[in-house]
Amino acid sequence: MPEALRQSRYHMKRCFAKYIEKGKRIMKLPHLMSEMETVIDDKVERNQVLEGVLGYILCSTQEAVVIPPFVVFAIRPNPGYWEFVKVSSEDLSVESITVRDYLKFKETLYDEKWSNDENTLEVDFRAIDFSTPHLTLSSSIGNGLNFVSKFTSSKLAGRLENAQPLVDYLLSLNHEGENLILNENLNTASKLQTALIVTEVYLSALPKDMPYQNFELRFKEWGFEKGWGDTAERTKETMKLLSEVLQAPDPLNLERFFSRLPIIFNVVIFSPHGYFGQADVLGLPDTGGQVVYILDQVQALEEELLLRIKQQGLTVKPQILVVTRLIPEAKGTKCNQELEPINGTKYSNILRVPFRTEKGILRRWVSRFDIYPYLELFAQDASAKVLDIMEGKPDLIIGNYSDGNLVASLMASKLGITQATIAHALEKTKYEDSDIKWKELDPKYHFSCQFLADTISMNATDFVIASTYQEIAGSKDRPGQYESHTAFTLPGLCRVVSGINVFDPKFNIAAPGADQSVYFPYTEKQKRLTSFHPAIEELLYSKEDNSEHIGFLADRKKPIIFSMARLDTVKNITGLVEWYGKNKRLRNLVNLAVVGGFFDPSKSKDREEIAEIKKMHTLIEKYQLRGQIRWIAAQTDRNRNGELYRCIADTRGAFVQPALYEAFGLTVIEAMNCGLPTFATNQGGPAEIIVDGISGFHIDPNNGDEASNKIADFFEKSKTDATYWDRFSKAGLQRIYECYTWKIYANKVLNMGSTYTFWRQLNKEQKQAKQRYIQMFFNLQYRNLVKNVPIPSDEAEQPVPKP
Ligand code: UDP
Ligand code: LCN
């Protein structure tokens, strides 16, 4: 940096003078750039400066804090890597500063007294993380399982005795108290190694398909218990993997060996908020992809568990419980039903446990932002229920989103169970400066509770399941959702100098899929659900407004561009309507159909939804869209939705996902599975799902004109070249089959479950130390904050005895 500033001192002086001109403030990269442009107005000179090191530094800058005469930069040269430098605008001197000092600079803009107080609370998870090995390459972030396998094999390597922790772990495996894999006869690595050599010879002489039961008793005497395989062949293979590991541990064999071990049978999945149900809930506030994801996930996990258990030669019935909130006022859904079997599974259920306060059961739905006061009691009640239904502890607890992850952390730490977290979408990055401005936003969003809950569960969990790389560590230009918790500050509350480290090997990517029995290509004529066609015809083209649709499509020869989402601000459906309204060329080429929310704002209890509904009406009027737009209310029947995507493909239309930010974007893969060419936001997960210009298109939600012109170009080209549309339809499908299926997902997640269960054993002391720190943070900080979230009193609550 000093070098860079010296290179063009004249321009730099002027530039920095400009930056400090307006006094104290936070500047984002676009501001820094545009103010620089006003100072260096000659394009050639500007390019020279931008092409130099300074340009490179500025481009890596995420934000700068201006406190005259200083400008302090937060620079992110690579995903996960941050540097902080303080530049004096007077003499251009440069000083590298710590993250702590950077946060302090930022805080002084909001609460100087608190910032300068020596006793301000600092949270530093790094301080108790010193013994955990970490990745170092940005490109390896999200590949934790692989790293853990490598690191574990190096720990087990060398002398045979080094493998003793593995032997001890195998000795501990059991199901409901019955030993699996090994018994005490083989309690050392050397005894185990010798026994494996003998058994290999023995097994080689048996018919490959001989059932395990035929040699079970003999094996038991030798020290081997059930769980190695269902046949002689499978048993031999698993034992061979272990022999290889004992001989010379290598990550590949270790990973394969762990994928075969009988470790996971019972799984609990927490998803408290929203309306969690199998019918009539999608599109309701806070009820979207998370529900779809979990239901599909359960099917895929159960299928994979059944296969693995069979191959292990066991007869155990796996159990998966999705634990959510029971809502007495369920609005005609089944959300007031305690136990509900999950369709398409044999042994999986939804378990609903009500939210309780000292006044009794909470009867009404509450927004996910207001949910924090209920979680601690919910975790206790839910744990008791789960232990009762499962007749014992689960083997893996998976949390979903901030609320589910916190509950999962509380239960997992109490019972000593392996934990995974899934975020779907963390709120922090959705709102600019949401940490530093928390006081302003707290009455509406309670971010103080949410960010601390997230920080707690990220640290408590054994592994994190992310859908994409960007979710963890973002892209070259934009920090990831998890990464934004690396360091942040809530002035007046606490300064988090080290929240989470994205180089922690707990981070893994396992992308979800879409149910391919529901979302299949429009070309599969014999499978098409033609019985829905009359209803879909009515939904899209009838002329009258009713409670399900408003607006109409006058020219039905035009292709339809289609979008479907909850009516949240961030989903930006209103943005798409506005882009369409403004772009005459696009309006001439295509019609617009959008599914989302409902039409009467007074029917909604969700703040954002109400605002978006009103905005939709305004835009339709402002741009005179009647005749070209069809606004359809939230749709709850996924089978009909699948057919709707295909009917849009029949018009040779496209799907548009215009979100200001999308964590993953299930609708994107649903549309692609149906063969519908897709345009999706470049902000978030869809940027990874779609390869721009190959399997679909990226659009910039912050540049509506460019986005709508890109869509118009596509339809213009498709008009003149009939193969153009087909090309994108097929390439989208190909991308899905290669990367986004539930089978790939379930396999990965169960492998994680097995490996991280051993990993937490290996790092027991470190884990315990961290848990103590987390408990303190939870008790002293989080629990107090929760008291600030109002509990609705306007609704009738029903008193209940404590369970
Ligand atoms: N969805 C629906 N009806 C609606 C809106 C959405 O069935 O009115 C479904 C959609 O098909 C998808 C899910 O809800 O399966 C939304 O998932 P996505 O990941 O796109 O967004 P989220 O709502 O989770 O943020
Ligand atoms: C929540 C979101 O916001 C989406 O981006 C995801 O696709 C969905 O959950 C499922 O993970």
Tab-separated table of C-alpha atoms in Angstrom, residues 263-626:
chain	number	residue	atom	x	y	z
A	263	ILE	CA	-22.716	-44.935	13.332
A	264	ILE	CA	-25.888	-43.127	12.345
A	265	PHE	CA	-29.365	-44.609	12.723
A	266	ASN	CA	-31.498	-41.936	14.344
A	267	VAL	CA	-31.504	-38.341	13.201
A	268	VAL	CA	-33.276	-35.285	14.569
A	269	ILE	CA	-33.768	-32.299	12.298
A	270	PHE	CA	-34.850	-29.007	13.858
A	271	SER	CA	-36.801	-26.415	11.909
A	272	PRO	CA	-38.934	-24.498	14.413
A	273	HIS	CA	-40.143	-21.402	12.547
A	274	GLY	CA	-42.732	-20.905	9.865
A	275	TYR	CA	-45.503	-23.282	9.095
A	276	PHE	CA	-43.818	-26.639	8.685
A	277	GLY	CA	-46.116	-29.007	6.854
A	278	GLN	CA	-46.464	-31.202	3.817
A	279	ALA	CA	-49.433	-29.435	2.282
A	280	ASP	CA	-50.961	-25.963	2.063
A	281	VAL	CA	-48.043	-24.144	3.633
A	282	LEU	CA	-45.667	-23.091	0.860
A	283	GLY	CA	-45.661	-19.419	0.109
A	284	LEU	CA	-46.946	-18.537	3.591
A	285	PRO	CA	-44.665	-16.019	5.318
A	286	ASP	CA	-41.331	-17.519	6.359
A	287	THR	CA	-42.354	-20.753	4.709
A	288	GLY	CA	-40.462	-21.544	1.576
A	289	GLY	CA	-37.523	-23.550	0.384
A	290	GLN	CA	-36.430	-24.607	3.841
A	291	VAL	CA	-39.535	-26.787	4.171
A	292	VAL	CA	-39.117	-28.216	0.684
A	293	TYR	CA	-35.438	-28.867	1.328
A	294	ILE	CA	-36.046	-30.672	4.627
A	295	LEU	CA	-38.843	-32.892	3.344
A	296	ASP	CA	-36.782	-33.938	0.321
A	297	GLN	CA	-33.701	-34.275	2.502
A	298	VAL	CA	-35.505	-36.644	4.894
A	299	GLN	CA	-36.597	-38.896	2.025
A	300	ALA	CA	-33.091	-38.981	0.609
A	301	LEU	CA	-31.443	-39.570	3.990
A	302	GLU	CA	-33.850	-42.334	4.920
A	303	GLU	CA	-33.318	-44.068	1.593
A	304	GLU	CA	-29.551	-43.885	1.999
A	305	LEU	CA	-29.724	-45.008	5.647
A	306	LEU	CA	-31.856	-48.018	4.723
A	307	LEU	CA	-29.391	-48.981	2.019
A	308	ARG	CA	-26.392	-48.596	4.313
A	309	ILE	CA	-28.018	-50.476	7.197
A	310	LYS	CA	-28.864	-53.352	4.870
A	311	GLN	CA	-25.321	-53.433	3.536
A	312	GLN	CA	-24.004	-53.401	7.107
A	313	GLY	CA	-25.961	-56.613	7.677
A	314	LEU	CA	-28.159	-55.020	10.330
A	315	THR	CA	-31.918	-54.986	10.774
A	316	VAL	CA	-32.193	-51.672	12.594
A	317	LYS	CA	-35.029	-49.330	11.609
A	318	PRO	CA	-33.684	-45.822	11.168
A	319	GLN	CA	-35.754	-42.988	12.562
A	320	ILE	CA	-35.776	-39.406	11.399
A	321	LEU	CA	-37.760	-36.830	13.336
A	322	VAL	CA	-38.271	-33.348	11.967
A	323	VAL	CA	-38.997	-31.250	15.024
A	324	THR	CA	-40.912	-28.043	14.487
A	325	ARG	CA	-43.284	-25.757	16.271
A	326	LEU	CA	-46.891	-26.761	16.902
A	327	ILE	CA	-49.143	-23.820	16.015
A	328	PRO	CA	-52.603	-24.144	17.582
A	329	GLU	CA	-54.040	-21.527	15.211
A	330	ALA	CA	-52.912	-23.426	12.169
A	331	LYS	CA	-54.967	-21.666	9.484
A	332	GLY	CA	-56.337	-24.898	8.076
A	333	THR	CA	-52.912	-26.538	7.841
A	334	LYS	CA	-51.792	-29.561	9.824
A	335	CYS	CA	-49.407	-27.443	11.877
A	336	ASN	CA	-51.527	-28.088	14.972
A	337	GLN	CA	-51.007	-31.844	14.722
A	338	GLU	CA	-48.329	-33.323	16.992
A	339	LEU	CA	-47.074	-36.259	14.967
A	340	GLU	CA	-47.350	-36.596	11.202
A	341	PRO	CA	-45.722	-39.329	9.114
A	342	ILE	CA	-43.611	-37.956	6.267
A	343	ASN	CA	-44.850	-38.932	2.822
A	344	GLY	CA	-42.561	-41.160	0.830
A	345	THR	CA	-40.774	-42.473	3.929
A	346	LYS	CA	-41.209	-45.532	6.122
A	347	TYR	CA	-39.990	-44.403	9.496
A	348	SER	CA	-39.805	-40.619	9.428
A	349	ASN	CA	-42.174	-38.197	11.136
A	350	ILE	CA	-42.777	-34.551	11.813
A	351	LEU	CA	-42.950	-33.912	15.539
A	352	ARG	CA	-44.570	-30.641	16.580
A	353	VAL	CA	-43.929	-29.157	19.983
A	354	PRO	CA	-45.656	-25.908	20.982
A	355	PHE	CA	-43.891	-22.718	22.036
A	356	ARG	CA	-44.382	-22.035	25.693
A	357	THR	CA	-44.096	-18.944	27.879
A	358	GLU	CA	-44.960	-18.583	31.527
A	359	LYS	CA	-48.440	-17.609	30.340
A	360	GLY	CA	-48.953	-20.870	28.518
A	361	ILE	CA	-48.856	-22.087	24.954
A	362	LEU	CA	-48.419	-19.535	22.203
A	363	ARG	CA	-51.259	-20.051	19.803
A	364	ARG	CA	-50.361	-17.866	16.848
A	365	TRP	CA	-47.685	-17.874	14.206
A	366	VAL	CA	-44.746	-15.576	14.947
A	367	SER	CA	-42.277	-14.126	12.517
A	368	ARG	CA	-38.874	-15.763	12.405
A	369	PHE	CA	-37.430	-12.449	13.563
A	370	ASP	CA	-39.451	-12.551	16.783
A	371	ILE	CA	-38.929	-16.168	17.661
A	372	TYR	CA	-36.013	-15.974	20.082
A	373	PRO	CA	-37.830	-15.792	23.443
A	374	TYR	CA	-39.321	-19.246	22.947
A	375	LEU	CA	-36.302	-21.255	21.900
A	376	GLU	CA	-34.721	-22.247	25.174
A	377	LEU	CA	-37.890	-23.774	26.586
A	378	PHE	CA	-38.678	-25.266	23.203
A	379	ALA	CA	-35.290	-27.006	23.199
A	380	GLN	CA	-36.016	-28.535	26.601
A	381	ASP	CA	-39.540	-29.648	25.714
A	382	ALA	CA	-38.466	-30.976	22.336
A	383	SER	CA	-35.527	-32.907	23.801
A	384	ALA	CA	-37.798	-34.638	26.289
A	385	LYS	CA	-40.247	-35.594	23.531
A	386	VAL	CA	-37.528	-36.820	21.204
A	387	LEU	CA	-35.916	-39.013	23.854
A	388	ASP	CA	-39.313	-40.453	24.584
A	389	ILE	CA	-40.265	-41.181	20.970
A	390	MET	CA	-36.854	-42.483	19.947
A	391	GLU	CA	-36.490	-44.395	23.195
A	392	GLY	CA	-32.973	-43.077	23.473
A	393	LYS	CA	-30.627	-40.475	22.109
A	394	PRO	CA	-30.381	-39.693	18.401
A	395	ASP	CA	-27.002	-40.126	16.699
A	396	LEU	CA	-27.057	-36.859	14.805
A	397	ILE	CA	-28.880	-33.571	15.312
A	398	ILE	CA	-29.220	-31.241	12.352
A	399	GLY	CA	-30.358	-27.648	12.821
A	400	ASN	CA	-31.843	-25.406	10.183
A	401	TYR	CA	-31.623	-21.625	10.068
A	402	SER	CA	-30.764	-19.465	13.101
A	403	ASP	CA	-33.552	-20.719	15.348
A	404	GLY	CA	-33.176	-24.424	14.533
A	405	ASN	CA	-29.415	-24.239	14.826
A	406	LEU	CA	-29.584	-22.694	18.264
A	407	VAL	CA	-32.027	-25.328	19.474
A	408	ALA	CA	-29.870	-28.064	17.920
A	409	SER	CA	-26.818	-26.662	19.727
A	410	LEU	CA	-28.589	-26.613	23.073
A	411	MET	CA	-29.801	-30.186	22.729
A	412	ALA	CA	-26.590	-31.552	21.231
A	413	SER	CA	-24.362	-30.036	23.884
A	414	LYS	CA	-26.609	-31.205	26.674
A	415	LEU	CA	-26.767	-34.778	25.432
A	416	GLY	CA	-23.281	-34.993	23.899
A	417	ILE	CA	-24.456	-35.703	20.352
A	418	THR	CA	-22.857	-34.886	17.001
A	419	GLN	CA	-24.368	-31.730	15.548
A	420	ALA	CA	-24.702	-30.291	12.069
A	421	THR	CA	-26.030	-26.908	11.105
A	422	ILE	CA	-27.631	-25.677	7.921
A	423	ALA	CA	-28.319	-22.008	7.384
A	424	HIS	CA	-30.368	-21.763	4.154
A	425	ALA	CA	-29.903	-18.034	4.461
A	426	LEU	CA	-28.267	-16.038	7.202
A	427	GLU	CA	-29.779	-12.608	7.615
A	428	LYS	CA	-26.610	-10.668	8.349
A	429	THR	CA	-25.494	-10.100	4.772
A	430	LYS	CA	-28.993	-9.315	3.554
A	431	TYR	CA	-29.094	-5.932	5.251
A	432	GLU	CA	-26.272	-3.463	4.764
A	433	ASP	CA	-24.322	-2.636	7.938
A	434	SER	CA	-26.778	-4.710	9.928
A	435	ASP	CA	-24.247	-5.235	12.731
A	436	ILE	CA	-23.102	-1.684	13.272
A	437	LYS	CA	-26.659	-0.362	12.883
A	438	TRP	CA	-28.190	-3.044	15.056
A	439	LYS	CA	-29.804	-0.604	17.465
A	440	GLU	CA	-31.744	1.000	14.651
A	441	LEU	CA	-32.844	-2.354	13.229
A	442	ASP	CA	-33.387	-4.265	16.442
A	443	PRO	CA	-36.961	-3.236	17.185
A	444	LYS	CA	-37.978	-4.659	13.810
A	445	TYR	CA	-35.594	-7.572	13.290
A	446	HIS	CA	-33.962	-8.410	16.649
A	447	PHE	CA	-30.667	-8.937	14.924
A	448	SER	CA	-28.805	-8.756	18.230
A	449	CYS	CA	-30.422	-12.068	19.224
A	450	GLN	CA	-30.083	-13.545	15.785
A	451	PHE	CA	-26.423	-12.733	15.180
A	452	LEU	CA	-25.442	-14.017	18.589
A	453	ALA	CA	-27.540	-17.155	18.118
A	454	ASP	CA	-25.794	-17.704	14.781
A	455	THR	CA	-22.360	-17.138	16.277
A	456	ILE	CA	-23.131	-19.575	19.086
A	457	SER	CA	-24.355	-22.356	16.830
A	458	MET	CA	-21.619	-21.926	14.227
A	459	ASN	CA	-19.085	-22.449	16.970
A	460	ALA	CA	-20.955	-25.194	18.751
A	461	THR	CA	-21.588	-27.363	15.734
A	462	ASP	CA	-19.387	-30.243	14.636
A	463	PHE	CA	-19.987	-29.603	10.973
A	464	VAL	CA	-21.758	-27.155	8.731
A	465	ILE	CA	-23.659	-28.223	5.624
A	466	ALA	CA	-23.619	-25.395	3.083
A	467	SER	CA	-25.316	-25.463	-0.302
A	468	THR	CA	-22.650	-23.510	-2.148
A	469	TYR	CA	-19.143	-22.139	-1.755
A	470	GLN	CA	-20.422	-18.587	-1.826
A	471	GLU	CA	-22.610	-19.283	1.212
A	472	ILE	CA	-19.438	-19.832	3.226
A	473	ALA	CA	-16.858	-17.562	1.660
A	474	GLY	CA	-18.663	-15.582	-1.016
A	475	SER	CA	-16.978	-14.709	-4.248
A	476	LYS	CA	-14.025	-12.621	-5.280
A	477	ASP	CA	-16.048	-9.447	-4.698
A	478	ARG	CA	-18.520	-10.333	-2.016
A	479	PRO	CA	-17.950	-11.886	1.423
A	480	GLY	CA	-19.826	-15.086	2.214
A	481	GLN	CA	-22.692	-15.376	4.660
A	482	TYR	CA	-20.565	-17.239	7.197
A	483	GLU	CA	-17.549	-15.102	6.426
A	484	SER	CA	-19.478	-12.002	7.447
A	485	HIS	CA	-19.425	-13.430	10.997
A	486	THR	CA	-15.624	-13.543	11.059
A	487	ALA	CA	-15.523	-10.208	12.834
A	488	PHE	CA	-18.326	-7.791	13.525
A	489	THR	CA	-19.449	-5.404	16.148
A	490	LEU	CA	-22.680	-4.548	17.891
A	491	PRO	CA	-21.871	-1.196	19.508
A	492	GLY	CA	-23.159	-1.029	23.059
A	493	LEU	CA	-23.298	-4.807	23.267
A	494	CYS	CA	-20.199	-6.677	22.208
A	495	ARG	CA	-17.308	-6.593	19.800
A	496	VAL	CA	-16.832	-9.940	18.086
A	497	VAL	CA	-13.168	-9.920	17.094
A	498	SER	CA	-13.308	-13.538	16.051
A	499	GLY	CA	-16.735	-15.023	15.449
A	500	ILE	CA	-16.154	-17.855	13.020
A	501	ASN	CA	-13.230	-18.909	10.894
A	502	VAL	CA	-14.241	-20.010	7.407
A	503	PHE	CA	-10.995	-21.976	7.180
A	504	ASP	CA	-12.289	-24.247	9.927
A	505	PRO	CA	-12.567	-27.786	8.536
A	506	LYS	CA	-16.124	-28.030	9.814
A	507	PHE	CA	-17.382	-26.308	6.634
A	508	ASN	CA	-18.683	-28.548	3.862
A	509	ILE	CA	-20.630	-28.097	0.696
A	510	ALA	CA	-23.474	-30.476	-0.123
A	511	ALA	CA	-25.893	-28.917	-2.583
A	512	PRO	CA	-29.521	-29.985	-2.479
A	513	GLY	CA	-31.512	-31.254	-5.438
A	514	ALA	CA	-35.136	-30.988	-6.498
A	515	ASP	CA	-37.568	-33.900	-6.308
A	516	GLN	CA	-37.253	-35.332	-9.794
A	517	SER	CA	-40.598	-37.091	-9.618
A	518	VAL	CA	-42.186	-33.633	-9.365
A	519	TYR	CA	-39.776	-31.510	-11.397
A	520	PHE	CA	-39.028	-33.371	-14.626
A	521	PRO	CA	-38.470	-32.097	-18.181
A	522	TYR	CA	-41.392	-30.672	-20.147
A	523	THR	CA	-40.396	-33.004	-22.988
A	524	GLU	CA	-41.337	-36.160	-21.029
A	525	LYS	CA	-44.794	-36.163	-22.553
A	526	GLN	CA	-46.011	-39.473	-21.126
A	527	LYS	CA	-45.245	-38.338	-17.563
A	528	ARG	CA	-46.862	-34.917	-17.876
A	529	LEU	CA	-49.627	-34.253	-15.352
A	530	THR	CA	-52.241	-33.338	-17.934
A	531	SER	CA	-55.044	-33.440	-15.391
A	532	PHE	CA	-53.745	-30.078	-14.126
A	533	HIS	CA	-53.889	-28.486	-17.575
A	534	PRO	CA	-57.418	-27.046	-17.372
A	535	ALA	CA	-56.634	-25.484	-13.976
A	536	ILE	CA	-53.302	-24.116	-15.213
A	537	GLU	CA	-54.982	-22.771	-18.347
A	538	GLU	CA	-57.418	-20.927	-16.089
A	539	LEU	CA	-54.626	-19.795	-13.790
A	540	LEU	CA	-52.633	-18.256	-16.610
A	541	TYR	CA	-55.141	-17.089	-19.176
A	542	SER	CA	-58.671	-16.547	-17.865
A	543	LYS	CA	-59.738	-12.927	-18.214
A	544	GLU	CA	-61.425	-12.344	-14.848
A	545	ASP	CA	-59.661	-11.321	-11.647
A	546	ASN	CA	-60.392	-13.533	-8.662
A	547	SER	CA	-58.836	-14.437	-5.319
A	548	GLU	CA	-56.157	-16.522	-7.021
A	549	HIS	CA	-55.060	-14.235	-9.834
A	550	ILE	CA	-55.251	-10.680	-11.057
A	551	GLY	CA	-54.212	-9.079	-14.337
A	552	PHE	CA	-54.476	-10.913	-17.672
A	553	LEU	CA	-52.438	-11.866	-20.720
A	554	ALA	CA	-54.022	-10.385	-23.832
A	555	ASP	CA	-51.687	-11.885	-26.413
A	556	ARG	CA	-51.313	-15.548	-25.623
A	557	LYS	CA	-48.994	-16.216	-28.551
A	558	LYS	CA	-46.145	-14.577	-26.648
A	559	PRO	CA	-43.792	-16.677	-24.496
A	560	ILE	CA	-44.119	-16.145	-20.751
A	561	ILE	CA	-41.366	-15.096	-18.400
A	562	PHE	CA	-42.180	-16.578	-15.063
A	563	SER	CA	-41.140	-16.117	-11.462
A	564	MET	CA	-42.279	-17.604	-8.171
A	565	ALA	CA	-41.247	-16.660	-4.657
A	566	ARG	CA	-42.427	-15.560	-1.265
A	567	LEU	CA	-43.177	-11.839	-1.386
A	568	ASP	CA	-40.123	-10.816	0.668
A	569	THR	CA	-38.267	-7.616	-0.169
A	570	VAL	CA	-35.103	-9.564	-0.873
A	571	LYS	CA	-36.855	-11.807	-3.408
A	572	ASN	CA	-37.331	-8.677	-5.508
A	573	ILE	CA	-40.398	-9.835	-7.424
A	574	THR	CA	-41.456	-6.197	-7.493
A	575	GLY	CA	-38.057	-5.405	-9.007
A	576	LEU	CA	-38.766	-7.810	-11.862
A	577	VAL	CA	-42.182	-6.215	-12.426
A	578	GLU	CA	-40.554	-2.812	-12.588
A	579	TRP	CA	-37.812	-3.920	-15.011
A	580	TYR	CA	-40.490	-5.424	-17.209
A	581	GLY	CA	-42.671	-2.337	-16.944
A	582	LYS	CA	-39.812	-0.101	-18.024
A	583	ASN	CA	-38.526	-2.190	-20.920
A	584	LYS	CA	-40.735	-1.723	-24.025
A	585	ARG	CA	-38.694	-4.182	-26.088
A	586	LEU	CA	-39.192	-6.914	-23.486
A	587	ARG	CA	-42.886	-6.118	-23.145
A	588	ASN	CA	-43.294	-6.518	-26.881
A	589	LEU	CA	-41.577	-9.879	-26.853
A	590	VAL	CA	-43.035	-11.650	-23.816
A	591	ASN	CA	-45.745	-11.715	-21.162
A	592	LEU	CA	-44.973	-11.767	-17.451
A	593	ALA	CA	-46.451	-14.189	-14.904
A	594	VAL	CA	-45.468	-14.044	-11.256
A	595	VAL	CA	-46.527	-16.206	-8.333
A	596	GLY	CA	-46.245	-14.790	-4.839
A	597	GLY	CA	-48.101	-13.634	-1.729
A	598	PHE	CA	-51.680	-12.522	-1.991
A	599	PHE	CA	-53.414	-9.371	-3.120
A	600	ASP	CA	-54.982	-7.934	0.005
A	601	PRO	CA	-52.346	-6.441	2.322
A	602	SER	CA	-54.727	-6.534	5.274
A	603	LYS	CA	-54.637	-10.344	5.118
A	604	SER	CA	-50.936	-10.459	5.889
A	605	LYS	CA	-49.248	-10.251	9.264
A	606	ASP	CA	-45.797	-10.059	7.752
A	607	ARG	CA	-44.339	-6.530	7.589
A	608	GLU	CA	-42.295	-7.057	4.441
A	609	GLU	CA	-45.025	-8.923	2.635
A	610	ILE	CA	-47.515	-6.115	3.288
A	611	ALA	CA	-45.129	-3.560	1.812
A	612	GLU	CA	-44.432	-5.728	-1.235
A	613	ILE	CA	-48.130	-6.366	-1.907
A	614	LYS	CA	-48.791	-2.630	-1.932
A	615	LYS	CA	-45.816	-2.050	-4.204
A	616	MET	CA	-47.040	-4.665	-6.688
A	617	HIS	CA	-50.384	-2.881	-7.044
A	618	THR	CA	-48.659	0.468	-7.494
A	619	LEU	CA	-46.334	-0.849	-10.193
A	620	ILE	CA	-49.122	-2.516	-12.153
A	621	GLU	CA	-50.912	0.826	-12.264
A	622	LYS	CA	-47.819	2.952	-12.847
A	623	TYR	CA	-46.637	0.970	-15.872
A	624	GLN	CA	-50.155	0.109	-17.132
A	625	LEU	CA	-49.336	-3.572	-17.071
A	626	ARG	CA	-52.821	-5.015	-17.308
